Amino acid sequence: SGSTGEPKGVKISHLSLINFLFSMKKLLKANKSDNFLNMTPYFFDISALEIYLPFLLGSCCFVPNEKELNNGKRLSELIQKNNISFVQTT
């Protein structure tokens, strides 16, 4: 991407991903009672945090639909209704 608009794939090893997830679990003090909101498209590397950390913890990952993503009020309602603990945005 960047200035060329061409995708630049980068391999991330399983070990690196697991190390990252356990580090973030510790840093965030996250546990199974925390809920996560998946805002990042799956093809971006940081989405691994939103998708896999909840699985590691045994907690929930909520994926907003298009209407919720594009409407702040609906997104806020989703967050409140589902007791979302963590939202990562850029």
XYZ file of N, CA and C in Angstrom:
270
model
N 0.846 -1.187 0.000
C 0.000 0.000 0.000
C 0.879 1.233 0.000
N 0.832 2.034 1.027
C 1.679 3.229 1.056
C 1.436 4.118 -0.139
N 2.480 4.582 -0.754
C 2.344 5.524 -1.873
C 2.025 4.833 -3.193
N 2.301 3.532 -3.304
C 2.092 2.849 -4.582
C 0.687 2.290 -4.747
N 0.003 2.028 -3.653
C -1.321 1.417 -3.731
C -1.259 -0.083 -3.947
N -0.060 -0.635 -4.058
C 0.114 -2.078 -4.253
C 0.246 -2.767 -2.891
N -0.524 -3.846 -2.673
C -0.395 -4.573 -1.396
C 1.011 -5.129 -1.210
N 1.475 -5.099 0.018
C 2.781 -5.645 0.359
C 2.587 -6.639 1.492
N 2.397 -7.894 1.157
C 2.178 -8.924 2.167
C 3.422 -9.182 2.982
N 3.217 -9.458 4.261
C 4.307 -9.779 5.164
C 3.923 -11.044 5.917
N 4.827 -12.017 5.941
C 4.568 -13.244 6.687
C 4.764 -12.987 8.174
N 3.837 -13.515 8.954
C 3.952 -13.455 10.409
C 3.913 -14.898 10.896
N 4.962 -15.337 11.567
C 5.016 -16.722 12.026
C 4.007 -16.962 13.144
N 3.607 -18.218 13.299
C 2.689 -18.571 14.376
C 3.279 -18.208 15.739
N 4.556 -18.480 15.899
C 5.215 -18.180 17.173
C 5.181 -16.679 17.477
N 5.410 -15.859 16.460
C 5.362 -14.404 16.658
C 3.960 -13.949 17.039
N 2.953 -14.533 16.395
C 1.565 -14.187 16.707
C 1.226 -14.580 18.142
N 1.584 -15.790 18.536
C 1.302 -16.251 19.897
C 2.027 -15.380 20.926
N 3.273 -15.045 20.658
C 4.037 -14.177 21.556
C 3.351 -12.814 21.683
N 2.916 -12.261 20.569
C 2.221 -10.972 20.564
C 0.938 -11.050 21.396
N 0.154 -12.110 21.184
C -1.119 -12.244 21.897
C -0.921 -12.374 23.406
N 0.031 -13.193 23.818
C 0.282 -13.332 25.255
C 0.830 -12.037 25.850
N 1.626 -11.306 25.093
C 2.133 -10.015 25.558
C 0.997 -9.013 25.724
N 0.079 -8.991 24.766
C -1.051 -8.057 24.839
C -2.015 -8.440 25.959
N -2.187 -9.739 26.166
C -3.027 -10.201 27.281
C -2.499 -9.644 28.595
N -1.194 -9.732 28.773
C -0.556 -9.241 29.998
C -0.625 -7.714 30.086
N -0.291 -7.042 28.990
C -0.285 -5.579 28.968
C -1.677 -4.998 29.226
N -2.701 -5.595 28.600
C -4.071 -5.102 28.738
C -4.760 -5.606 30.002
N -4.128 -6.593 30.657
C -4.747 -7.243 31.822
C -6.118 -7.784 31.445
N -6.184 -8.376 30.258
C -7.439 -8.897 29.712
C -7.701 -10.298 30.250
N -8.993 -10.619 30.413
C -9.372 -11.950 30.864
C -10.674 -12.383 30.186
N -11.181 -13.554 30.559
C -12.320 -14.127 29.857
C -13.609 -13.317 30.011
N -13.671 -12.412 30.961
C -14.877 -11.595 31.115
C -14.868 -10.362 30.208
N -13.764 -10.119 29.525
C -13.665 -8.981 28.611
C -14.229 -9.340 27.240
N -14.913 -8.379 26.627
C -15.425 -8.545 25.269
C -14.693 -7.581 24.342
N -14.473 -8.030 23.111
C -13.714 -7.262 22.128
C -14.583 -6.907 20.933
N -14.314 -5.759 20.349
C -14.998 -5.331 19.133
C -14.013 -5.421 17.976
N -14.381 -6.151 16.936
C -13.523 -6.310 15.757
C -13.866 -5.223 14.738
N -13.055 -4.175 14.711
C -13.273 -3.053 13.794
C -12.357 -3.121 12.571
N -11.288 -3.877 12.662
C -10.268 -3.903 11.623
C -10.520 -5.025 10.634
N -10.486 -4.745 9.326
C -10.642 -5.823 8.334
C -9.592 -6.913 8.541
N -9.987 -8.150 8.297
C -9.135 -9.312 8.574
C -7.809 -9.294 7.821
N -7.712 -8.559 6.741
C -6.474 -8.571 5.949
C -5.412 -7.609 6.476
N -5.689 -6.903 7.565
C -4.679 -6.081 8.230
C -4.135 -6.856 9.430
N -2.833 -6.811 9.633
C -2.213 -7.630 10.677
C -2.749 -7.367 12.075
N -3.100 -6.134 12.402
C -3.556 -5.823 13.757
C -4.911 -6.461 14.051
N -5.632 -6.895 13.018
C -6.913 -7.574 13.257
C -6.710 -8.867 14.041
N -5.512 -9.443 13.978
C -5.220 -10.667 14.736
C -5.444 -10.442 16.227
N -5.146 -9.250 16.711
C -5.377 -8.928 18.119
C -6.866 -9.000 18.440
N -7.681 -8.401 17.598
C -9.125 -8.333 17.839
C -9.816 -9.682 17.654
N -9.263 -10.507 16.804
C -9.897 -11.792 16.491
C -9.390 -12.904 17.401
N -8.069 -13.036 17.537
C -7.501 -14.188 18.230
C -7.337 -14.027 19.736
N -7.151 -12.800 20.224
C -7.014 -12.635 21.666
C -8.277 -13.082 22.404
N -9.468 -12.731 21.927
C -10.668 -13.252 22.608
C -10.718 -14.783 22.627
N -10.299 -15.429 21.542
C -10.279 -16.893 21.518
C -9.293 -17.435 22.552
N -8.142 -16.803 22.657
C -7.132 -17.213 23.624
C -7.672 -17.106 25.053
N -8.450 -16.071 25.290
C -8.987 -15.821 26.627
C -10.261 -16.604 26.928
N -10.939 -17.084 25.890
C -12.250 -17.714 26.076
C -13.342 -16.678 26.215
N -13.107 -15.498 25.637
C -14.093 -14.427 25.708
C -14.757 -14.242 24.339
N -15.414 -13.116 24.139
C -16.194 -12.892 22.914
C -15.604 -11.790 22.041
N -15.750 -11.985 20.746
C -15.359 -11.001 19.739
C -16.611 -10.641 18.956
N -17.008 -9.391 18.994
C -18.198 -8.934 18.280
C -17.774 -8.244 16.991
N -18.470 -8.585 15.905
C -18.185 -8.014 14.595
C -19.385 -7.167 14.187
N -19.219 -5.839 14.145
C -20.346 -4.977 13.776
C -20.727 -5.147 12.310
N -22.021 -4.987 12.028
C -22.457 -5.022 10.630
C -22.218 -3.649 10.001
N -22.481 -3.539 8.727
C -22.206 -2.304 7.971
C -22.944 -1.099 8.555
N -24.195 -1.294 8.959
C -24.975 -0.183 9.524
C -24.384 0.290 10.850
N -23.902 -0.648 11.655
C -23.300 -0.276 12.935
C -21.955 0.411 12.732
N -21.185 -0.059 11.764
C -19.879 0.544 11.482
C -19.997 1.987 11.011
N -21.056 2.283 10.271
C -21.200 3.602 9.655
C -22.111 4.548 10.426
N -22.509 4.153 11.624
C -23.405 4.989 12.411
C -22.923 4.983 13.857
N -22.417 6.113 14.306
C -21.853 6.211 15.647
C -22.827 5.831 16.748
N -24.089 6.210 16.597
C -25.099 5.889 17.612
C -25.308 4.377 17.691
N -25.424 3.726 16.537
C -25.607 2.270 16.524
C -24.378 1.553 17.071
N -23.201 2.055 16.723
C -21.965 1.448 17.221
C -21.885 1.591 18.745
N -22.241 2.752 19.248
C -22.257 2.982 20.690
C -23.245 2.040 21.382
N -24.404 1.846 20.776
C -25.405 0.934 21.336
C -24.872 -0.507 21.374
N -24.180 -0.918 20.306
C -23.585 -2.258 20.256
C -22.563 -2.431 21.379
N -21.730 -1.423 21.564
C -20.702 -1.469 22.601
C -21.333 -1.573 23.987
N -22.342 -0.763 24.239
C -22.996 -0.768 25.548
C -23.780 -2.063 25.774
N -24.534 -2.491 24.786
C -25.380 -3.687 24.906
C -24.557 -4.937 25.200
N -23.359 -5.020 24.610
C -22.532 -6.216 24.731
C -21.372 -6.065 25.698
N -21.384 -4.996 26.484
C -20.333 -4.767 27.483
C -18.936 -4.937 26.869
N -18.687 -4.248 25.764
C -17.403 -4.313 25.093
C -16.350 -3.655 25.973
N -15.281 -4.388 26.232
C -14.192 -3.893 27.061
C -13.100 -3.217 26.254
N -12.844 -3.764 25.040
C -11.721 -3.294 24.233
C -12.149 -3.001 22.809
N -11.750 -1.816 22.337
C -11.947 -1.410 20.945
C -10.618 -0.850 20.465
N -10.096 -1.379 19.380
C -8.841 -0.894 18.808
C -9.180 -0.223 17.485
N -8.829 1.042 17.353
C -9.083 1.747 16.094
C -7.836 2.519 15.688
N -7.791 2.849 14.431
C -6.687 3.644 13.912
C -7.161 5.045 13.646
